[in-house]
XYZ file of C-alpha atoms in Angstrom:
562
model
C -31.943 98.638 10.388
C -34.991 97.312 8.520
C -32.898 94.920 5.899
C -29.195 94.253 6.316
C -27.070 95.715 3.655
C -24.773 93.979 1.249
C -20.999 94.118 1.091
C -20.430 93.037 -2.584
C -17.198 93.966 -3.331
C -14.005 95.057 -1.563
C -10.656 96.916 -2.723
C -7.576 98.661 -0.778
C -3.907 100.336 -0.990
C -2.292 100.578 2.505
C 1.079 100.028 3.547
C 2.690 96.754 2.367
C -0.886 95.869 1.661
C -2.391 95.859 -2.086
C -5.119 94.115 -1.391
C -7.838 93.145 1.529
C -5.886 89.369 1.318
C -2.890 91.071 2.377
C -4.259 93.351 5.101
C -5.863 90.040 6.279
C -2.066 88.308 6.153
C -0.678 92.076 7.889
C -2.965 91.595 10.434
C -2.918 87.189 11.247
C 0.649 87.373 11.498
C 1.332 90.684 13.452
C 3.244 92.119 10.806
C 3.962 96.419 11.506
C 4.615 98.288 8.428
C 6.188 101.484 10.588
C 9.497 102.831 8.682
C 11.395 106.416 8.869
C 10.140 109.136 6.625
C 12.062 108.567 3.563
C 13.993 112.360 3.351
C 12.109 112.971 -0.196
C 8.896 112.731 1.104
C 9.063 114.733 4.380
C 12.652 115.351 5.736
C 11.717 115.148 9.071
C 14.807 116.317 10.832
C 14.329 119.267 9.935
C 11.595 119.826 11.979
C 13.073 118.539 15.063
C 14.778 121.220 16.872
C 14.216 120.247 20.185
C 11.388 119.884 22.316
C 10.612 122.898 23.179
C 9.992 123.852 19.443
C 6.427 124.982 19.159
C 6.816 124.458 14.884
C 8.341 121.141 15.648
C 8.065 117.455 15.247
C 9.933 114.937 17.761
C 11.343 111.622 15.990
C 8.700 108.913 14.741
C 8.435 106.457 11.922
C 5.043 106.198 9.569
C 3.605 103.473 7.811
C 3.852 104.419 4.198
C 2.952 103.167 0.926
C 6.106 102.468 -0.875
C 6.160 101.907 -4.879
C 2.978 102.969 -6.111
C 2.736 104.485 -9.290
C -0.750 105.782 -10.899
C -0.788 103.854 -14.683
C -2.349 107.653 -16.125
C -2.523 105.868 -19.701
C -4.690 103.196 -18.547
C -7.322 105.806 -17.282
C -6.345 108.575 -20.166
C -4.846 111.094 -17.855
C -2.575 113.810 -19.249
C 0.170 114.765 -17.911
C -0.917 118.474 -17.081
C -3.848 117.122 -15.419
C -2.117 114.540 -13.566
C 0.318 117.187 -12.305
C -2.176 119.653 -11.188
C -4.684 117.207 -9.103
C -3.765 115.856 -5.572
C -2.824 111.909 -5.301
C -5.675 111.312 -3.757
C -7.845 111.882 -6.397
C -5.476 109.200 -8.486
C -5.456 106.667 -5.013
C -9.205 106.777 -5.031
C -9.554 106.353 -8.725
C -7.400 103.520 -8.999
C -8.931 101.594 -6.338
C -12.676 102.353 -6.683
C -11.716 100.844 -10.186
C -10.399 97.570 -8.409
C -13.196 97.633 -6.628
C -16.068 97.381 -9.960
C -13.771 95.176 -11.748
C -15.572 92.848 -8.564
C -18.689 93.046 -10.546
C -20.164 91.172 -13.550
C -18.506 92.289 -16.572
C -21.285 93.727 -18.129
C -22.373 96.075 -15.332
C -20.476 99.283 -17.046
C -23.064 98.602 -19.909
C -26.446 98.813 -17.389
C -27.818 102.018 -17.522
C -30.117 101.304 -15.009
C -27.471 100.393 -12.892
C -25.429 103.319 -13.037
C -28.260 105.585 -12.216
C -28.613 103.607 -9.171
C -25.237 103.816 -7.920
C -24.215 106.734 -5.651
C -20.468 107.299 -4.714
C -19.416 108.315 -1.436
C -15.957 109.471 -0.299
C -14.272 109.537 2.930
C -11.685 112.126 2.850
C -9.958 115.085 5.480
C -7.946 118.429 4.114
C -7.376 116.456 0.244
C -4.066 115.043 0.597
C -0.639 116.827 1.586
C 0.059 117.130 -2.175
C -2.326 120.088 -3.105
C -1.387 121.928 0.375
C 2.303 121.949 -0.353
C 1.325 123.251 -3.825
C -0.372 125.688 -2.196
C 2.393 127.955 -1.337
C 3.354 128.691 -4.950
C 0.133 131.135 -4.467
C 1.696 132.382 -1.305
C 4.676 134.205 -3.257
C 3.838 137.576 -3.263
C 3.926 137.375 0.511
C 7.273 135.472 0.632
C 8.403 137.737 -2.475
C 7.752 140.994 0.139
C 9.378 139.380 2.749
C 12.599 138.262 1.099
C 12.715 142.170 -0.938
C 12.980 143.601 2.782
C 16.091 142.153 3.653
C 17.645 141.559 0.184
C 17.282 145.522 -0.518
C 18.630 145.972 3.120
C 21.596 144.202 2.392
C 22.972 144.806 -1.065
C 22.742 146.863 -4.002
C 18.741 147.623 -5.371
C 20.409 146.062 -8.993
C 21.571 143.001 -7.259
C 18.657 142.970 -4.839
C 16.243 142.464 -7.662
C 18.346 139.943 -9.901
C 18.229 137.887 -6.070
C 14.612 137.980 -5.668
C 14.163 137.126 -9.479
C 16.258 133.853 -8.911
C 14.634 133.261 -5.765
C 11.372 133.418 -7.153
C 12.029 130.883 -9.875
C 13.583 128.480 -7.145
C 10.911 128.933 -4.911
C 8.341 127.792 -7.527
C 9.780 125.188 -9.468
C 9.040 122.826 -7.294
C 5.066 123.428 -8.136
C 3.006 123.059 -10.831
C 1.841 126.293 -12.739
C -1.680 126.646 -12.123
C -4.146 125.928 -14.655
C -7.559 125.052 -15.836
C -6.999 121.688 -13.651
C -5.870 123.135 -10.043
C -9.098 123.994 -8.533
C -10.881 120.740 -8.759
C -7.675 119.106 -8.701
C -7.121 120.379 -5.167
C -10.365 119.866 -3.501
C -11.806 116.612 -1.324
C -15.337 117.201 -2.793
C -14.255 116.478 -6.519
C -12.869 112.900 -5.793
C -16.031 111.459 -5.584
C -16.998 113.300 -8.297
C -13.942 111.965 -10.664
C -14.831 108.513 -9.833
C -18.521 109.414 -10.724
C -17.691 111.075 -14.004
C -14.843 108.290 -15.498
C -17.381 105.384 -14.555
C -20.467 107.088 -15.666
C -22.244 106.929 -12.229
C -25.512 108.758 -11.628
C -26.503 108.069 -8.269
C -25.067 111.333 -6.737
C -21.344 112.000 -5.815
C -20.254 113.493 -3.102
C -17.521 113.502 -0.387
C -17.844 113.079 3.635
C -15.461 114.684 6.642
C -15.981 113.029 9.876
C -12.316 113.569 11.132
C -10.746 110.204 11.910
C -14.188 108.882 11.646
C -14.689 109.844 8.128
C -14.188 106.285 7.059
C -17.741 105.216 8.842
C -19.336 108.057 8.611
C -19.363 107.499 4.554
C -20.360 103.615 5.304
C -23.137 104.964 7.353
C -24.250 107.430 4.880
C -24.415 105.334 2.503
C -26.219 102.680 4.187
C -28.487 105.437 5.269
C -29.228 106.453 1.498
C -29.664 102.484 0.666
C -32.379 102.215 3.077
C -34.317 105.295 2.200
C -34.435 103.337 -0.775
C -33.106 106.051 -3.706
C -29.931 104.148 -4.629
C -29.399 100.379 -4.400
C -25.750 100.701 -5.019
C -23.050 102.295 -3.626
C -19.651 102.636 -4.019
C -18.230 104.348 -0.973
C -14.550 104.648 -0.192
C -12.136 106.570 2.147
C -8.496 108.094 1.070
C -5.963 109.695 3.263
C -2.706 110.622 1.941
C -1.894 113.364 4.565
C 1.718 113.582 6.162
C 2.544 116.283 6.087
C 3.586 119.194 8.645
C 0.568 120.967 8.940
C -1.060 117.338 10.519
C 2.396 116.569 12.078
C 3.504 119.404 14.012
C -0.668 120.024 15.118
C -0.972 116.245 16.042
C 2.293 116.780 18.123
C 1.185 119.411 19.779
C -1.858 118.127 20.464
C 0.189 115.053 22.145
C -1.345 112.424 20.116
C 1.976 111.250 18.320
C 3.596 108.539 20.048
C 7.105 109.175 21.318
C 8.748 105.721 20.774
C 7.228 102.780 20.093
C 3.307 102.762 18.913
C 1.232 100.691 21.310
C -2.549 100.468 21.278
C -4.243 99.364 24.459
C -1.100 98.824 26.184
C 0.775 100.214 29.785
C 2.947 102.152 28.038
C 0.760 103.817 25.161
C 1.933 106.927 25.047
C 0.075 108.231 20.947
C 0.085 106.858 17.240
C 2.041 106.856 14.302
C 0.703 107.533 11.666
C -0.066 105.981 8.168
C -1.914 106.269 4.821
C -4.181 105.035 2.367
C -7.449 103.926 0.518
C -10.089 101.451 0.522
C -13.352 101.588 -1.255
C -16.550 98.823 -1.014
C -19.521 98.486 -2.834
C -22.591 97.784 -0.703
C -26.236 96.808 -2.355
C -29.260 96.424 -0.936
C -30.212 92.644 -0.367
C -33.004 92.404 -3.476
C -30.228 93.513 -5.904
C -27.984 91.197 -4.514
C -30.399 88.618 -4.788
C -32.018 89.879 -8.499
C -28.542 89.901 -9.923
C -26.973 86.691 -8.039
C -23.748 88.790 -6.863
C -21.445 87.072 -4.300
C -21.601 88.694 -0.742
C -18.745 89.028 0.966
C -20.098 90.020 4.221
C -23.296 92.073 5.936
C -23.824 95.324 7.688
C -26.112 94.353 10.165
C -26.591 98.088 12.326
C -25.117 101.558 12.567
C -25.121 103.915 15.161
C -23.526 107.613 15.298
C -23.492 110.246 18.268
C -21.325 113.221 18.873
C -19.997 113.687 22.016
C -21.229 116.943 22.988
C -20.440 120.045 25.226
C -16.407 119.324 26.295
C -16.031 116.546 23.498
C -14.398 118.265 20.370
C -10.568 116.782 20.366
C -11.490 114.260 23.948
C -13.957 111.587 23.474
C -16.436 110.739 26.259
C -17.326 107.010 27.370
C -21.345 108.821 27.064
C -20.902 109.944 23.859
C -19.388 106.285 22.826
C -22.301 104.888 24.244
C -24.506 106.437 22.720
C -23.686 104.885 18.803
C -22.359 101.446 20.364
C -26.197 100.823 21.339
C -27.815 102.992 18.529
C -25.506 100.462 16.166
C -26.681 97.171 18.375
C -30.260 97.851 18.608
C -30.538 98.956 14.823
C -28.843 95.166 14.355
C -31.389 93.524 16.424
C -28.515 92.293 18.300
C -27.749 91.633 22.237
C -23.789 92.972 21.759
C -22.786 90.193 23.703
C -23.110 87.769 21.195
C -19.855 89.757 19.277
C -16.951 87.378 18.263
C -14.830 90.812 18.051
C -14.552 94.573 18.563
C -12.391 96.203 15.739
C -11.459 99.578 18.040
C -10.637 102.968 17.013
C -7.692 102.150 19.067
C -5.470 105.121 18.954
C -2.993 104.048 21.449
C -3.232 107.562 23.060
C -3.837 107.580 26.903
C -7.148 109.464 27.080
C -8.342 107.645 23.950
C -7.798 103.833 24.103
C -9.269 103.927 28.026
C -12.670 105.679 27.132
C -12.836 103.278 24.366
C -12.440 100.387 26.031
C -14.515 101.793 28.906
C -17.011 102.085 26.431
C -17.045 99.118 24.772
C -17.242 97.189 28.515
C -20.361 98.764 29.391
C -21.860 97.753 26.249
C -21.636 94.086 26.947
C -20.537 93.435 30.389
C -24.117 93.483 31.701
C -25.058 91.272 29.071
C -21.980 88.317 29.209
C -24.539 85.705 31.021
C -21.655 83.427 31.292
C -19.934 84.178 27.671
C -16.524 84.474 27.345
C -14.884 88.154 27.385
C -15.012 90.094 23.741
C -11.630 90.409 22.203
C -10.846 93.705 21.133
C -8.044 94.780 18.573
C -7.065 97.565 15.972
C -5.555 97.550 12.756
C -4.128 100.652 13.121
C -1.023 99.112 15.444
C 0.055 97.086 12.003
C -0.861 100.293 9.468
C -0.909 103.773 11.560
C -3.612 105.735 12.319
C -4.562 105.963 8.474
C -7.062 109.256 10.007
C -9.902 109.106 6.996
C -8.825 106.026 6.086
C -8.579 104.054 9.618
C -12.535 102.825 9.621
C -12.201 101.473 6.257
C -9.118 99.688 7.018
C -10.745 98.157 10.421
C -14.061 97.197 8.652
C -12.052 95.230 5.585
C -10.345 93.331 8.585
C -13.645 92.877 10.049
C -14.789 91.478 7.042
C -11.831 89.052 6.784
C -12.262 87.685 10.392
C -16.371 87.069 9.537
C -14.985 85.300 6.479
C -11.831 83.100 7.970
C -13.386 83.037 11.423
C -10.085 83.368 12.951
C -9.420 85.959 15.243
C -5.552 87.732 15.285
C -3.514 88.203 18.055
C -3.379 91.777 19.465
C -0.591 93.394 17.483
C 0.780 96.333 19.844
C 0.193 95.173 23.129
C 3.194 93.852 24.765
C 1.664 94.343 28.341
C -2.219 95.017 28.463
C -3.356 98.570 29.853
C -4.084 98.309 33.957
C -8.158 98.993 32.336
C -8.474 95.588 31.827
C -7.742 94.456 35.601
C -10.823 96.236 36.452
C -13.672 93.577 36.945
C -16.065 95.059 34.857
C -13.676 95.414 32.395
C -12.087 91.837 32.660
C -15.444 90.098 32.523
C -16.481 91.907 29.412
C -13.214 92.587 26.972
C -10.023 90.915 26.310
C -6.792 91.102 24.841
C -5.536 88.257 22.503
C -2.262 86.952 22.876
C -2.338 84.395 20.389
C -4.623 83.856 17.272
C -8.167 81.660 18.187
C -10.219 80.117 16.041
C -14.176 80.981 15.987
C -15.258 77.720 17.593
C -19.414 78.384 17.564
C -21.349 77.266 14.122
C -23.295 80.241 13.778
C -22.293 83.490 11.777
C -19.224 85.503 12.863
C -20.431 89.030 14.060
C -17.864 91.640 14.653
C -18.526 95.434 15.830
C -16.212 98.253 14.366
C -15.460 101.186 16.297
C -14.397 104.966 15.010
C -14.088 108.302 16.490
C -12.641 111.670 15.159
C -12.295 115.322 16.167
C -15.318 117.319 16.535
C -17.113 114.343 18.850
C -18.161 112.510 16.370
C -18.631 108.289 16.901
C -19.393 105.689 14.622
C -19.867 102.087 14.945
C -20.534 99.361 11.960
C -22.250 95.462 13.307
C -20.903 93.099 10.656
C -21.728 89.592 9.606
C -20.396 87.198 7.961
C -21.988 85.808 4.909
C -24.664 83.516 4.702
C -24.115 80.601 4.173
C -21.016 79.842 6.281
C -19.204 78.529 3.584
C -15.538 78.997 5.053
C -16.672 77.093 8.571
C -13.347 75.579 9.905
C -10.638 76.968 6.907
C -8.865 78.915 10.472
C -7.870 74.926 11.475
C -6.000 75.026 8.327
C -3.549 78.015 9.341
C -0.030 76.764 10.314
C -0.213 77.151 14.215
C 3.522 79.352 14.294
C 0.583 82.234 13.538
C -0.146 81.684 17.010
C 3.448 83.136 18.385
C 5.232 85.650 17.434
C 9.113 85.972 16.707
C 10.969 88.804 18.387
C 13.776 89.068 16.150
C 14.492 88.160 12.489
C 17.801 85.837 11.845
C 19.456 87.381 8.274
C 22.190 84.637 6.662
C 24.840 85.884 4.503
C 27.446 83.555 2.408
C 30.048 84.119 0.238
C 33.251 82.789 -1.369
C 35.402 85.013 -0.428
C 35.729 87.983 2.871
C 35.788 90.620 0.402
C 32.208 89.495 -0.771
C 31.027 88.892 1.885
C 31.713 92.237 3.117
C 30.056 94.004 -0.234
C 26.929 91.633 0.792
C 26.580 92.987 4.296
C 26.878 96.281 2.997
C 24.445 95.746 1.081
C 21.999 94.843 3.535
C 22.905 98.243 5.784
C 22.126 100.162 2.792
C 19.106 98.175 2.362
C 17.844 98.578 5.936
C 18.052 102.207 6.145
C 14.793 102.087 3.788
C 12.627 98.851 5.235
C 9.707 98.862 7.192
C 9.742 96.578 10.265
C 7.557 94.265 7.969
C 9.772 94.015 5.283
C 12.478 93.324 7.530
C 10.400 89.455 7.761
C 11.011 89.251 4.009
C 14.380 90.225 3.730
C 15.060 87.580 6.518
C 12.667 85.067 3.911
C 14.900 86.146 1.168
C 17.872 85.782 2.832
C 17.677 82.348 4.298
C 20.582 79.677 4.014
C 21.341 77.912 0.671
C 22.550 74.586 0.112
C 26.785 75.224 0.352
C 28.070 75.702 -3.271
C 31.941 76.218 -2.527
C 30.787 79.416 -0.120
C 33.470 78.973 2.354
C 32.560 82.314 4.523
C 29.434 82.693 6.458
C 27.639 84.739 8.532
C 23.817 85.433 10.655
C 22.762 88.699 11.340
C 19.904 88.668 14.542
C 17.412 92.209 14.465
C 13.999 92.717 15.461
C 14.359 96.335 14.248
C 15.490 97.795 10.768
C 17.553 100.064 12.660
C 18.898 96.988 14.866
C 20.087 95.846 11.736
C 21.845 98.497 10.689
C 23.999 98.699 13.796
C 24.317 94.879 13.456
C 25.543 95.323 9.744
C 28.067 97.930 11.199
C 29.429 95.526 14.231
C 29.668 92.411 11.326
C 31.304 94.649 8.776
C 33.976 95.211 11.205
C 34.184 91.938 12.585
C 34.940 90.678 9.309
C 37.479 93.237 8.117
C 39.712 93.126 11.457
C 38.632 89.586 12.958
C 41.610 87.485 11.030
């Protein structure tokens, strides 16, 4: 890569996680924002009919975004429009909008600006929003269907006043379509919404690299920065996809974790999924320089391969190979001299051990005495996030360049049997408590992605120039180095009978937390000074679920305990 390119601004919405400072803090402190499908999003026992059910979905929890609400007045939305276009055309509005409000406050006013500034989007299949919609248009199938055995059954008179009551049941749930629902329900108008509220004229356009999409559109777009036609771009990646059509495939494909989610560990066994969005805007370095914007970071080199005959849903350590060193060499840099490897990091067992496999013979010929690589992925605090995942690992890539502290390995209780090998050992590690960066020079982290189809992508990243934020990781309070395996949740009250309503509280509560928020509720629940409270109680979980069976044990211990 001739010039290194910019990262000038960064924006995000992932679970529990509004912004890149909090998907930094998700990340430091090990926090997992898994919870159970809420039943008004996907009702997800109804899909689990054993597991022999080719249609079906076995039990697993999803990071999810919980809360967020699109302000459609602030961006002069209507309401028919609003309700006829997927979410993630809203997701990806709302946070490439975040994103600008990073630059000077006269940049919506530079014409020549805007006709320099390209949008890219990373996005698979839309979002699960416009699919569902989808079978309103399916009715005259369903209406055939349904006539067969209603006429079969009762009286033609009654037969028809069924199928008419049916039909208005079956689509009320949708909206009617209308001038809106085309564009509304297609991935490659999202960059072009962005484009057309901001005024952009660089070119808009969306990317599909499967799970990779995320890279692929930084790559692109670093691509079209060197070529030298743009010297902005805005280039973001949105996934808002649970639903069954990903579920039940990803299940049968054996990629969904049954039980817990572990990347890189023994017992890895698949992911759980997630969602979300995250948009940068990169610049070439004379822009940056011309127009004295802050950098937040560098992309050094990027490399992409596809894996070839035999590679469309299996990666190969080849195909790997071949973008780890196309990435490396494009940097200019011997890989060995990476502080960190943000994987792809799947947790499934074909994946994470031709990653890692990968990633060792990138460097381990190459160590000359260095300590071994740590390697990580944000994915075991936020799901697999699918379009999304590469943008979430490169704005924690950015943060660890920036803080120059590397996390502990959230996910891996007992490393995979990979990293016994020599090779292996001498070349990658696994991080069981956070470490400071202790070298002087610039933090330089590699990010990893692969997707469906073969395709690989990996990102070099450095941190910004000057080092400004050299020893702030001495700073952190050194309990981020451990981490608690349970949550202690105090309860006081005057009286049994409130103290009773307060732990039933807390059940209800817990049914709906993610095993994040569970840390907070302990936070919020911690033990007050004693103001005439004369019944007490602590509540011990590591588990939102934990917690509701320890809600149900203290509830009763309370009630018939004297």
């Amino acid at each position: 890569m001739p010039l290194p390119i910019a990262v000038v601004a960064a924006a995000c919405e992932f679970p529990d996680a509004r912004t890149p400072q909090e998907l930094w803090q998700l990340a430091l402190h090990g926090r997992q924002c898994f919870r159970r499908f809420p039943p008004e999003r996907l009702p997800i026992g109804d899909y689990f009919r054993g597991e022999d059910d080719p249609d079906g979905i076995y039990p697993i929890e999803a990071a999810l975004i919980a809360g967020y609400n699109f302000d459609r007045s602030r961006f002069v939305v209507p309401k028919s429009s609003y309700d006829a276009t997927d979410m993630t055309h809203w997701l990806a509005l709302d946070v490439a909008d975040r994103a600008l409000a990073f630059l000077p406050a006269n940049w919506s006013a530079d014409d020549a600006l805007k006709d320099r500034m390209a949008v890219i989007v990373a996005n698979t299949l839309t979002g699960e929003f416009s699919r569902a919609n989808l079978l309103r248009y399916r009715w005259p199938y369903v209406e055939g269907r349904v006539r067969e055995v209603a006429s079969s059954r009762m009286p033609q008179t009654d037969a028809d006043a069924f199928v008419a009551e049916f039909e208005r049941r079956f689509k009320d749930p949708f909206p009617a379509p209308d001038e809106d629902s085309l564009a509304g329900g297609l991935s490659n108008t999202i960059a072009g919404r962005i484009a057309n509220h901001f005024g952009l004229r660089g070119g808009a356009y969306a990317v599909d690299g499967a799970c990779a999409s995320s890279l692929v559109g930084v790559i692109t777009a670093c691509d079209r920065l060197q070529a030298g036609d743009v010297d902005c771009v805005l280039v973001g990646a949105v996934d808002l996809s649970l639903d069954p059509f990903e579920l039940v495939g990803f299940a049968r494909n054996g990629a969904l974790a049954r039980g817990e989610m572990r990347v890189f560990d023994r017992e890895s066994s698949g992911f759980w999924p997630g969602e979300g969005c995250g948009c940068l805007i990169l610049a070439t370095e004379p822009l940056v320089r011309q127009r004295n914007w802050p950098v937040l970071g560098w992309i050094r080199g990027t490399g992409m391969s596809t894996d070839g005959q035999g590679g469309l849903t299996r990666p190969t350590v080849g195909g790997q190979l071949l973008a780890l060193r196309r990435a490396w060499a494009a940097a200019g840099l011997d890989p060995a001299v990476a502080d960190y490897f943000e994987a792809h990091g799947t947790g499934t067992p074909t994946g994470d051990p031709v990653e890692i496999a990968a990633l060792a013979q990138l460097v381990r010929h190459k160590q000359q005495g260095r300590r071994a690589v740590p390697v990580g992925s944000i994915k075991a605090n936020i799901g697999h996030t699918k379009a999304a995942a590469g943008m979430a690992g490169l704005l924690k890539a950015l943060a660890i360049c920036t803080e120059r502290t590397i996390p502990a390995t959230t996910g891996c209780h007992s490393p995979h049997a990979i990293f016994e090998q020599d090779d292996v050992k001498a070349a990658l590690r696994i991080t069981q408590a956070a470490e400071s960066i202790g070298h002087a020079g610039a933090v330089v982290v590699g990010v990893n992605s692969f997707g469906f189809g073969g395709v690989n992508c990996h990102v070099v990243v450095e941190g910004p120039r000057p080092n400004v934020n050299q020893g702030r990781a001495a700073a952190f309070p050194a309990w981020v180095e451990g981490r608690l395996r349970g949550e202690l949740i105090a309860v006081q009250a005057a009286t049994r009978e409130d103290l009773v309503a307060q732990v039933e509280r807390i059940h209800r509560r817990a049914a709906t937390l993610s095993r994040s928020e569970l840390i907070d509720l302990a936070a919020a629940c911690r033990p007050m000074p004693s103001a005439g409270e004369s019944w007490r109680a602590c509540l011990v979980a590591g588990l939102p679920q934990e917690l509701e069976a320890a809600c149900g044990e203290l509830r009763n211990a309370i009630m018939h305990g004297g």
